[in-house]
Coordinates of C-alpha atoms and ligand atoms in Angstrom, one line a residue:
T1 CA 125.9 22.9 136.9
T2 CA 123.3 25.6 137.1
P3 CA 123.1 27.0 140.6
A4 CA 119.8 27.1 142.4
P5 CA 118.1 30.4 142.2
I6 CA 119.1 32.9 144.9
T7 CA 115.5 33.5 145.6
A8 CA 112.6 33.5 143.2
P9 CA 113.4 36.8 141.4
L10 CA 110.3 39.0 141.6
P11 CA 108.5 39.7 138.4
T12 CA 106.9 42.8 140.0
R13 CA 107.8 44.9 143.0
S14 CA 106.7 43.0 146.1
S15 CA 106.7 43.5 149.8
T16 CA 108.7 40.3 150.3
P17 CA 112.4 41.3 150.8
R18 CA 114.9 39.2 148.8
E19 CA 117.9 37.6 150.4
L20 CA 121.0 38.2 148.3
R21 CA 124.2 36.1 148.7
N22 CA 127.6 36.3 147.3
V23 CA 128.2 34.2 144.2
I24 CA 131.5 32.3 144.3
G25 CA 132.6 29.5 142.0
G26 CA 128.9 28.9 141.0
E27 CA 127.7 28.7 144.6
F28 CA 125.7 31.1 146.7
V29 CA 127.7 31.9 149.7
D30 CA 126.8 33.5 153.0
G31 CA 128.8 36.5 154.2
V32 CA 130.3 37.6 157.5
G33 CA 127.0 39.5 158.3
T34 CA 124.2 41.1 156.4
F35 CA 123.1 44.7 155.6
E36 CA 119.8 46.1 154.5
K37 CA 119.0 47.6 151.1
I38 CA 116.3 50.2 151.5
D39 CA 113.8 51.2 148.7
P40 CA 114.4 54.9 147.9
V41 CA 110.7 55.1 146.6
D42 CA 109.1 54.6 150.0
G43 CA 111.8 53.7 152.6
T44 CA 110.8 50.0 152.8
L45 CA 113.2 47.0 152.9
V46 CA 114.1 45.7 149.5
A47 CA 116.7 43.1 150.3
V48 CA 118.9 41.6 153.0
V49 CA 122.4 41.3 151.6
H50 CA 125.3 39.1 152.7
E51 CA 128.4 41.1 153.1
A52 CA 131.6 39.4 152.0
G53 CA 134.6 39.5 154.4
P54 CA 138.2 38.9 153.6
R55 CA 137.7 35.1 153.5
E56 CA 134.8 35.3 151.0
V57 CA 136.8 37.7 148.8
D58 CA 139.8 35.4 149.0
R59 CA 137.6 32.5 147.9
A60 CA 136.2 34.5 145.0
V61 CA 139.6 35.5 143.7
A62 CA 140.8 31.8 144.0
A63 CA 137.6 30.7 142.1
A64 CA 138.4 33.2 139.4
R65 CA 142.0 32.1 139.2
A66 CA 141.0 28.4 138.9
A67 CA 138.5 29.2 136.2
L68 CA 141.1 31.2 134.3
E69 CA 143.4 28.2 134.4
G70 CA 140.6 25.9 133.3
P71 CA 138.8 25.5 129.9
W72 CA 137.6 29.1 129.9
G73 CA 141.2 30.5 129.5
R74 CA 141.8 28.3 126.5
M75 CA 138.5 28.6 124.8
P76 CA 138.6 29.9 121.2
V77 CA 137.2 33.4 120.9
A78 CA 134.4 32.2 118.6
E79 CA 133.1 30.0 121.3
R80 CA 133.3 32.7 124.0
A81 CA 131.5 35.1 121.5
R82 CA 128.8 32.4 121.0
L83 CA 128.3 32.2 124.8
L84 CA 128.1 36.0 125.1
R85 CA 125.4 36.1 122.5
R86 CA 123.5 33.5 124.5
V87 CA 123.8 35.7 127.6
A88 CA 122.2 38.5 125.6
D89 CA 119.4 36.3 124.6
V90 CA 118.7 35.2 128.2
V91 CA 119.0 38.8 129.4
E92 CA 116.2 39.6 126.9
R93 CA 114.1 36.6 127.9
R94 CA 114.4 37.5 131.6
S95 CA 114.3 41.2 131.0
E96 CA 111.3 41.8 133.2
E97 CA 113.0 40.2 136.2
L98 CA 116.0 42.5 135.6
V99 CA 113.7 45.5 135.3
A100 CA 112.2 44.5 138.6
A101 CA 115.6 44.1 140.3
E102 CA 116.9 47.4 138.9
V103 CA 113.7 49.3 139.8
G104 CA 113.5 47.8 143.3
D105 CA 117.0 49.0 144.1
T106 CA 117.0 52.4 142.4
G107 CA 113.3 53.5 142.2
K108 CA 113.9 54.6 138.6
P109 CA 110.8 54.6 136.3
E110 CA 110.2 51.1 134.9
T111 CA 110.2 52.5 131.4
L112 CA 113.7 53.9 131.9
A113 CA 115.0 50.6 133.3
R114 CA 113.5 48.7 130.4
D115 CA 114.5 51.0 127.6
L116 CA 117.9 52.1 128.8
D117 CA 119.5 49.8 131.4
V118 CA 118.3 46.4 130.4
A119 CA 118.3 47.0 126.7
R120 CA 121.9 48.2 126.9
A121 CA 122.9 45.2 129.0
A122 CA 121.9 42.9 126.1
A123 CA 123.5 45.3 123.5
N124 CA 126.8 45.3 125.5
F125 CA 127.1 41.5 125.3
R126 CA 126.4 41.4 121.6
S127 CA 128.6 44.3 120.8
F128 CA 131.7 42.9 122.5
A129 CA 131.0 39.4 121.0
D130 CA 131.2 41.1 117.6
T131 CA 134.2 43.3 118.5
A132 CA 136.3 40.4 119.9
S133 CA 135.4 38.2 117.0
A134 CA 136.5 40.8 114.4
A135 CA 139.6 42.1 116.3
G136 CA 142.9 41.5 114.4
L137 CA 146.6 41.5 115.6
D138 CA 149.2 44.2 115.2
S139 CA 151.7 43.1 112.6
Y140 CA 154.7 45.0 111.0
L141 CA 157.1 44.0 108.4
T142 CA 160.3 45.7 109.6
E143 CA 162.9 46.7 107.1
L144 CA 166.5 46.8 108.5
P145 CA 169.3 49.1 107.2
D146 CA 171.3 46.1 106.0
G147 CA 168.4 45.0 103.7
R148 CA 167.2 42.1 105.9
R149 CA 163.7 42.1 107.3
A150 CA 161.9 41.1 110.4
L151 CA 158.3 40.3 111.2
N152 CA 156.8 41.8 114.3
Y153 CA 153.4 40.7 115.5
A154 CA 151.6 41.0 118.8
V155 CA 149.5 38.2 120.3
R156 CA 147.1 39.1 123.1
A157 CA 146.5 37.1 126.3
P158 CA 143.8 37.9 128.8
L159 CA 144.8 40.4 131.6
G160 CA 143.8 37.7 134.1
V161 CA 141.7 37.9 137.2
V162 CA 140.0 41.4 137.0
A163 CA 138.3 43.2 139.9
V164 CA 135.2 44.9 138.5
I165 CA 133.8 47.7 140.9
V166 CA 130.7 49.5 139.8
P167 CA 128.4 52.3 141.1
W168 CA 124.7 52.5 141.7
N169 CA 123.4 54.9 139.1
L170 CA 123.2 52.6 136.1
P171 CA 124.1 49.3 137.8
L172 CA 123.4 46.7 135.2
L173 CA 124.4 48.9 132.2
L174 CA 127.8 49.8 133.7
L175 CA 128.4 46.3 135.0
T176 CA 127.8 44.7 131.6
W177 CA 129.8 47.4 129.9
K178 CA 132.8 46.0 131.7
L179 CA 131.8 42.4 132.0
A180 CA 131.2 41.9 128.3
P181 CA 134.7 42.9 127.0
A182 CA 136.4 41.3 130.0
L183 CA 134.7 37.9 129.2
A184 CA 135.1 38.4 125.4
S185 CA 138.8 38.7 126.0
G186 CA 139.0 35.5 128.2
N187 CA 139.4 37.1 131.6
T188 CA 137.7 35.9 134.8
V189 CA 136.3 38.5 137.2
V190 CA 135.3 39.3 140.7
V191 CA 132.5 41.8 140.7
K192 CA 131.8 44.2 143.6
P193 CA 128.4 45.9 142.9
S194 CA 127.4 49.0 144.8
E195 CA 126.0 48.3 148.3
E196 CA 123.0 50.4 147.1
T197 CA 122.3 48.2 144.1
P198 CA 123.1 44.5 144.8
S199 CA 120.1 42.9 143.1
S200 CA 120.7 43.1 139.3
A201 CA 124.3 41.8 139.6
T202 CA 123.2 38.8 141.6
L203 CA 120.4 38.0 139.2
L204 CA 122.9 38.5 136.3
A205 CA 125.1 35.8 137.9
E206 CA 122.1 33.4 137.6
I207 CA 121.6 34.5 134.0
L208 CA 125.3 33.9 133.1
A209 CA 125.1 30.4 134.6
E210 CA 121.9 29.7 132.6
A211 CA 123.6 30.8 129.4
G212 CA 126.5 28.4 130.0
I213 CA 129.3 30.6 131.3
P214 CA 131.4 28.2 133.4
D215 CA 131.4 28.5 137.3
G216 CA 134.0 30.8 138.7
V217 CA 134.3 32.9 135.6
V218 CA 132.1 35.6 137.2
N219 CA 132.0 35.9 140.9
V220 CA 130.0 38.5 142.9
V221 CA 131.0 39.8 146.3
H222 CA 128.7 42.2 148.1
G223 CA 129.6 44.9 150.6
F224 CA 130.8 48.5 151.0
G225 CA 134.1 50.2 150.0
P226 CA 136.6 51.0 152.8
G227 CA 137.1 48.2 155.3
S228 CA 134.7 46.0 153.4
A229 CA 134.5 43.9 150.2
G230 CA 135.7 46.8 148.0
E231 CA 138.9 47.3 149.9
H232 CA 139.5 43.6 150.4
L233 CA 139.2 43.1 146.7
T234 CA 141.4 46.0 145.5
T235 CA 144.2 45.1 148.0
H236 CA 144.1 41.4 147.2
P237 CA 147.4 40.2 145.8
G238 CA 145.6 37.8 143.5
I239 CA 144.0 40.4 141.2
D240 CA 145.7 41.4 137.9
G241 CA 143.9 44.7 137.4
V242 CA 140.9 46.9 138.4
T243 CA 138.2 48.4 136.3
F244 CA 136.2 50.9 138.3
T245 CA 133.4 53.3 137.7
G246 CA 132.5 55.7 140.5
E247 CA 133.6 58.9 142.3
S248 CA 137.0 60.5 141.6
S249 CA 138.0 60.3 145.2
T250 CA 137.3 56.5 145.3
G251 CA 139.4 56.1 142.1
S252 CA 142.2 57.8 144.0
A253 CA 141.8 55.4 146.9
I254 CA 141.9 52.4 144.5
M255 CA 145.0 53.7 142.8
R256 CA 146.7 53.8 146.2
A257 CA 145.4 50.3 147.0
V258 CA 147.0 48.8 143.8
A259 CA 150.1 50.9 143.8
P260 CA 152.3 48.5 145.8
R261 CA 151.8 45.7 143.2
V262 CA 151.6 48.1 140.2
R263 CA 148.3 46.8 138.7
P264 CA 146.7 48.4 135.7
V265 CA 143.5 50.4 136.3
S266 CA 140.7 51.6 134.1
F267 CA 138.7 54.5 135.6
E268 CA 135.5 56.1 134.6
L269 CA 135.0 58.8 137.3
G270 CA 132.9 61.9 138.1
G271 CA 132.1 64.9 135.9
K272 CA 130.9 68.5 136.1
N273 CA 129.7 68.5 132.5
P274 CA 129.0 71.7 130.5
A275 CA 126.5 72.4 127.8
I276 CA 126.9 75.4 125.5
V277 CA 123.9 77.0 123.7
F278 CA 124.6 79.4 120.9
A279 CA 122.0 81.9 119.9
D280 CA 121.8 80.3 116.4
A281 CA 120.7 76.9 118.0
D282 CA 117.3 75.4 117.3
L283 CA 116.1 76.5 120.7
E284 CA 113.2 74.2 121.1
A285 CA 115.5 71.2 120.4
A286 CA 118.2 72.7 122.7
I287 CA 115.8 73.2 125.6
A288 CA 114.3 69.7 125.2
G289 CA 117.8 68.3 125.0
L290 CA 119.0 70.2 128.1
A291 CA 115.9 68.9 130.0
R292 CA 117.0 65.4 129.1
S293 CA 120.7 65.9 129.8
T294 CA 120.1 67.6 133.1
Y295 CA 117.2 65.5 134.6
L296 CA 117.5 62.0 133.1
N297 CA 117.7 59.4 135.9
T298 CA 117.2 62.2 138.4
G299 CA 120.4 63.7 137.3
Q300 CA 122.3 60.6 138.4
V301 CA 124.2 59.9 135.1
C302 CA 127.9 60.6 135.0
L303 CA 127.2 62.4 131.7
C304 CA 124.5 64.7 133.0
T305 CA 124.8 68.4 132.4
E306 CA 125.3 70.5 135.6
R307 CA 126.7 73.7 133.9
I308 CA 124.8 75.4 131.1
Y309 CA 126.4 78.4 129.3
V310 CA 124.0 80.3 127.1
E311 CA 124.7 83.1 124.6
R312 CA 123.4 86.3 126.1
A313 CA 120.8 87.1 123.4
V314 CA 118.8 83.9 124.2
F315 CA 119.7 83.5 127.9
D316 CA 116.2 84.3 129.3
E317 CA 114.4 82.2 126.7
V318 CA 116.6 79.1 127.4
A319 CA 116.6 79.5 131.2
N320 CA 112.9 80.0 131.4
G321 CA 112.1 77.3 128.9
L322 CA 114.3 74.8 130.8
A323 CA 112.8 75.8 134.1
A324 CA 109.3 75.2 132.7
H325 CA 110.4 71.7 131.6
A326 CA 111.8 71.0 135.1
R327 CA 108.5 72.0 136.7
R328 CA 106.6 69.7 134.3
L329 CA 108.5 66.5 135.3
R330 CA 106.3 63.9 137.0
L331 CA 107.7 62.4 140.2
G332 CA 106.0 59.2 141.1
R333 CA 105.9 55.4 141.5
P334 CA 108.1 53.6 139.0
E335 CA 105.3 51.4 137.7
D336 CA 103.2 54.4 136.7
P337 CA 103.8 55.0 133.0
A338 CA 103.3 58.8 133.5
T339 CA 106.3 59.0 135.9
T340 CA 109.3 60.7 134.3
T341 CA 111.5 61.0 137.4
G342 CA 112.3 58.7 140.3
P343 CA 113.9 59.5 143.7
L344 CA 117.6 59.8 144.5
I345 CA 119.3 56.6 145.3
S346 CA 119.3 57.0 149.1
A347 CA 118.6 59.2 152.1
A348 CA 122.3 59.8 152.4
H349 CA 122.7 60.9 148.8
R350 CA 119.7 63.2 149.2
D351 CA 121.4 64.8 152.2
K352 CA 124.4 65.5 150.0
V353 CA 122.4 66.9 147.1
L354 CA 120.3 69.1 149.5
S355 CA 123.5 70.4 151.0
Y356 CA 124.3 71.8 147.5
Y357 CA 120.7 73.2 147.2
D358 CA 121.5 75.2 150.4
L359 CA 125.0 76.1 149.3
A360 CA 123.7 77.5 146.0
I361 CA 121.3 79.9 147.8
R362 CA 124.1 80.9 150.2
E363 CA 126.3 81.6 147.2
G364 CA 123.7 84.0 145.8
A365 CA 121.8 81.8 143.3
E366 CA 118.4 82.8 142.0
L367 CA 116.1 79.8 142.0
L368 CA 114.1 79.2 138.7
A369 CA 112.7 75.8 139.6
G370 CA 112.6 73.4 142.5
G371 CA 115.1 73.8 145.3
G372 CA 113.8 71.5 147.9
V373 CA 112.0 68.3 148.9
P374 CA 108.5 67.7 147.4
T375 CA 105.5 66.5 149.3
L376 CA 104.1 63.6 147.3
G377 CA 101.7 61.7 149.7
D378 CA 100.7 58.2 148.6
G379 CA 103.2 56.7 151.0
L380 CA 106.2 58.2 149.2
D381 CA 107.3 60.7 151.7
A382 CA 109.6 58.2 153.5
G383 CA 111.5 57.9 150.2
S384 CA 114.5 60.0 148.9
W385 CA 112.6 62.4 146.7
I386 CA 113.9 65.7 145.6
E387 CA 112.7 68.5 143.3
P388 CA 114.3 69.0 139.9
T389 CA 116.1 72.3 140.3
L390 CA 117.5 75.1 138.1
W391 CA 119.5 78.2 139.2
T392 CA 120.9 81.4 137.7
G393 CA 123.1 84.1 139.3
L394 CA 126.2 82.0 139.9
D395 CA 129.5 81.8 138.0
N396 CA 132.6 79.6 137.7
A397 CA 134.0 80.9 141.0
N398 CA 131.2 79.3 143.0
R399 CA 131.5 75.8 144.5
T400 CA 128.0 75.0 143.1
V401 CA 129.5 75.4 139.6
R402 CA 132.7 73.5 140.4
E403 CA 131.8 70.4 142.4
E404 CA 129.8 67.4 141.1
I405 CA 126.3 67.4 142.7
F406 CA 125.0 64.2 140.9
G407 CA 121.4 65.2 141.3
P408 CA 118.7 66.9 139.1
A409 CA 120.2 70.4 139.2
A410 CA 122.1 72.8 137.0
V411 CA 123.2 76.4 136.8
V412 CA 122.5 78.5 133.7
M413 CA 125.1 81.2 133.0
P414 CA 125.5 83.8 130.2
F415 CA 128.4 84.2 127.7
D416 CA 129.2 86.6 124.9
T417 CA 131.7 85.0 122.5
E418 CA 132.7 81.6 121.3
E419 CA 136.1 81.9 122.8
E420 CA 134.6 82.8 126.2
A421 CA 132.2 79.9 126.0
I422 CA 135.0 77.4 125.4
A423 CA 137.2 78.9 128.1
L424 CA 134.3 78.7 130.7
A425 CA 133.4 75.1 129.7
N426 CA 137.1 74.1 130.0
D427 CA 137.6 75.8 133.4
T428 CA 137.2 72.6 135.5
D429 CA 139.3 69.8 137.0
Y430 CA 136.9 67.3 135.4
G431 CA 136.6 66.4 131.7
L432 CA 134.0 63.8 131.0
A433 CA 131.3 65.0 128.6
A434 CA 130.0 68.2 126.9
V435 CA 127.2 69.2 124.6
T436 CA 127.2 72.0 122.1
W437 CA 123.9 73.3 120.6
T438 CA 124.3 75.3 117.4
T439 CA 123.0 75.2 113.8
D440 CA 126.3 76.5 112.4
L441 CA 128.0 73.3 111.2
A442 CA 131.5 74.6 111.3
R443 CA 131.1 76.1 114.7
G444 CA 129.7 72.8 116.0
H445 CA 132.8 70.9 114.9
R446 CA 135.2 73.6 116.0
V447 CA 133.8 74.0 119.5
A448 CA 133.3 70.3 120.1
Q449 CA 136.9 69.5 119.3
R450 CA 138.3 72.2 121.6
L451 CA 136.4 71.1 124.7
R452 CA 138.7 69.1 127.0
V453 CA 136.5 66.1 127.5
G454 CA 136.3 62.5 126.4
M455 CA 132.8 62.8 124.8
S456 CA 131.7 65.9 123.0
W457 CA 128.2 65.8 121.6
V458 CA 126.7 68.3 119.1
N459 CA 122.9 68.8 119.0
T460 CA 122.4 65.6 120.9
W461 CA 123.4 63.9 124.2
Y462 CA 124.1 60.4 125.3
L463 CA 123.8 59.0 121.8
R464 CA 126.2 56.1 121.9
D465 CA 128.0 53.9 119.4
L466 CA 129.4 51.1 121.5
R467 CA 132.5 51.0 119.3
S468 CA 133.5 54.6 120.0
P469 CA 135.8 55.6 122.8
F470 CA 134.2 56.4 126.2
G471 CA 135.9 58.0 129.2
G472 CA 137.3 61.2 130.6
V473 CA 140.3 63.4 131.2
G474 CA 141.6 65.0 134.3
L475 CA 139.6 64.0 137.4
S476 CA 137.1 62.2 135.2
G477 CA 139.2 59.1 134.6
I478 CA 142.0 57.1 133.2
G479 CA 141.7 55.2 129.9
R480 CA 138.9 54.7 127.5
E481 CA 136.2 52.0 127.2
G482 CA 134.3 51.0 124.1
G483 CA 135.1 48.6 121.2
L484 CA 138.8 48.0 120.7
H485 CA 139.6 50.5 123.6
S486 CA 138.0 48.0 126.1
L487 CA 139.8 45.1 124.5
A488 CA 143.1 46.9 124.9
F489 CA 142.6 47.2 128.7
Y490 CA 141.4 43.6 129.2
T491 CA 144.3 42.0 127.3
E492 CA 148.1 42.0 127.6
P493 CA 150.0 42.0 124.3
T494 CA 153.2 40.1 123.7
N495 CA 155.2 41.2 120.7
V496 CA 156.9 38.5 118.8
C497 CA 159.8 39.6 116.6
V498 CA 161.2 37.1 114.1
Q499 CA 164.3 37.8 112.1
L500 CA 163.6 36.7 108.5
Ligands
NAD601 P1 131.5 55.5 144.7 O1 132.8 55.8 144.3 O2 131.0 55.9 146.0 O3 131.2 53.9 144.7 C1 131.5 53.1 143.5 C2 131.8 51.7 144.0 O4 133.1 51.7 144.6 C3 130.8 51.1 144.9 O5 130.7 49.7 144.6 C4 131.5 51.3 146.2 O6 131.2 50.3 147.2 C5 133.0 51.1 145.9 N1 134.0 51.7 146.8 C6 133.9 52.8 147.5 N2 135.0 53.0 148.2 C7 135.9 52.1 147.8 C8 137.2 51.8 148.2 N3 137.9 52.5 149.0 N4 137.8 50.7 147.7 C9 137.1 49.9 146.8 N5 135.9 50.1 146.4 C10 135.2 51.2 146.9 O7 130.5 56.0 143.6 P2 128.9 56.0 143.6 O8 128.4 57.0 144.5 O9 128.4 54.6 143.6 O10 128.6 56.5 142.1 C11 128.4 57.8 141.7 C12 129.7 58.4 141.1 O11 130.1 57.6 140.0 C13 129.6 59.8 140.6 O12 130.8 60.5 140.9 C14 129.5 59.6 139.1 O13 130.0 60.7 138.3 C15 130.4 58.4 138.9 N6 130.1 57.7 137.6 C16 131.0 57.8 136.5 C17 130.7 57.2 135.3 C18 131.6 57.3 134.2 O14 131.5 56.5 133.2 N7 132.6 58.2 134.2 C19 129.5 56.5 135.2 C20 128.6 56.4 136.3 C21 129.0 57.0 137.5

């Protein structure tokens, strides 16, 4: 049965706050209390959200378990893939509602939500429908010393009931990046969206029901992390694994939470991503690329560049060119097509980013662009706006260069040799993504391979093939997502060995 709509989802931003409930076993369920979601554009109320307590989380895990043991768990992969393609179709048909939900929560420009977040949500479902349909089994014909043979082959069962915990920066994109492979592999899930972005996950639950995903396969519980829905979920004995995207320190807390029951985790965590610009680069392309990799989504993408190493001969040209780009960005209302840059997600996050703006100056940075809070008028000054910022004058010894800021800000630093650039880029506890700008083909490959990261781009950034491995090393995560890598996490192989 298709659940009744949570509320009428809003096709445009509206002054009427939505009421968002937990979604458990196909029903909309009240919580133990409610919390408010504030619009970072202008400080108004977007939604009143029902917070799940231990009882609601327990019901959600039980609903997921029941669905796993029902027809879903035995459904042929071709049938699940057909349903996922239907989900993609409904995502596209209802894309403007999803855009409104995403924009209402994050304040990001509508064009960005439409072209990146919602487009990728549909692509995620189609990609994993294809990957799961095409995936084969391991099989080995084993030759024994005595001349006999054995056949080894591995069948794959779903991991089980999976806890899916996601952040606020690309809420729908990152949720569907986990949901699509989890469902393609036959799992059932309990989703805990970020408290900052409850809307698109709730709307997606409606879309999944409309597309025919059975009740209880996807459950959504709202709330915070510690002492709330996030912790209730990760400490629940009924979950079989956790897939998490968010801060490294939260990943560490989740590892501790699942340690007593030894559950598998898949972690996509923070970054402090370097870019390297060689003097032989196409500088115009490099500067435009750096502007994108530093400032897209107000710097709130885990892949965003925060450290820029530039060969000394072109240092001034690159630093000044990027600063000019930063000053040209247009902060404004999400529905204005001229807007390039939205606010930060919340007042609390702006406080954190501003603390780094202060720290950079105290550490001796020279400010090339931004550095503070803009005055925008037009009712926006109650929002969480911040200026796109660029510094020079710091090095790898400074905290500004070592700690993830997760805002629209980067430090430009000089280098003299290829070896030095690689060493500086690798001098970090993180290891998520890197970009190398050069027109020397051999150097591009050479440097890209030596950077200690999960994703190493050359002359581009955030160009994704959804079949390729995605993830990080060090503090940036555990495991890889993408194509067969995702399916490996969401399934448990059983090897069968037959003596022939
Ligand atoms: P966060 O870690 O604060 O929160 C992420 C999610 O975890 C939220 O849903 C939150 O409620 C929940 N949570 C928090 N504490 C918890 C706990 N103790 N137990 C269970 N759940 C808990 O992260 P954020 O601020 O929402 O997102 C920004 C961070 O995410 C940045 O560090 C960014 O680099 C990272 N990120 C990484 C990737 C990637 O692919 N590597 C992608 C996007 C964002």
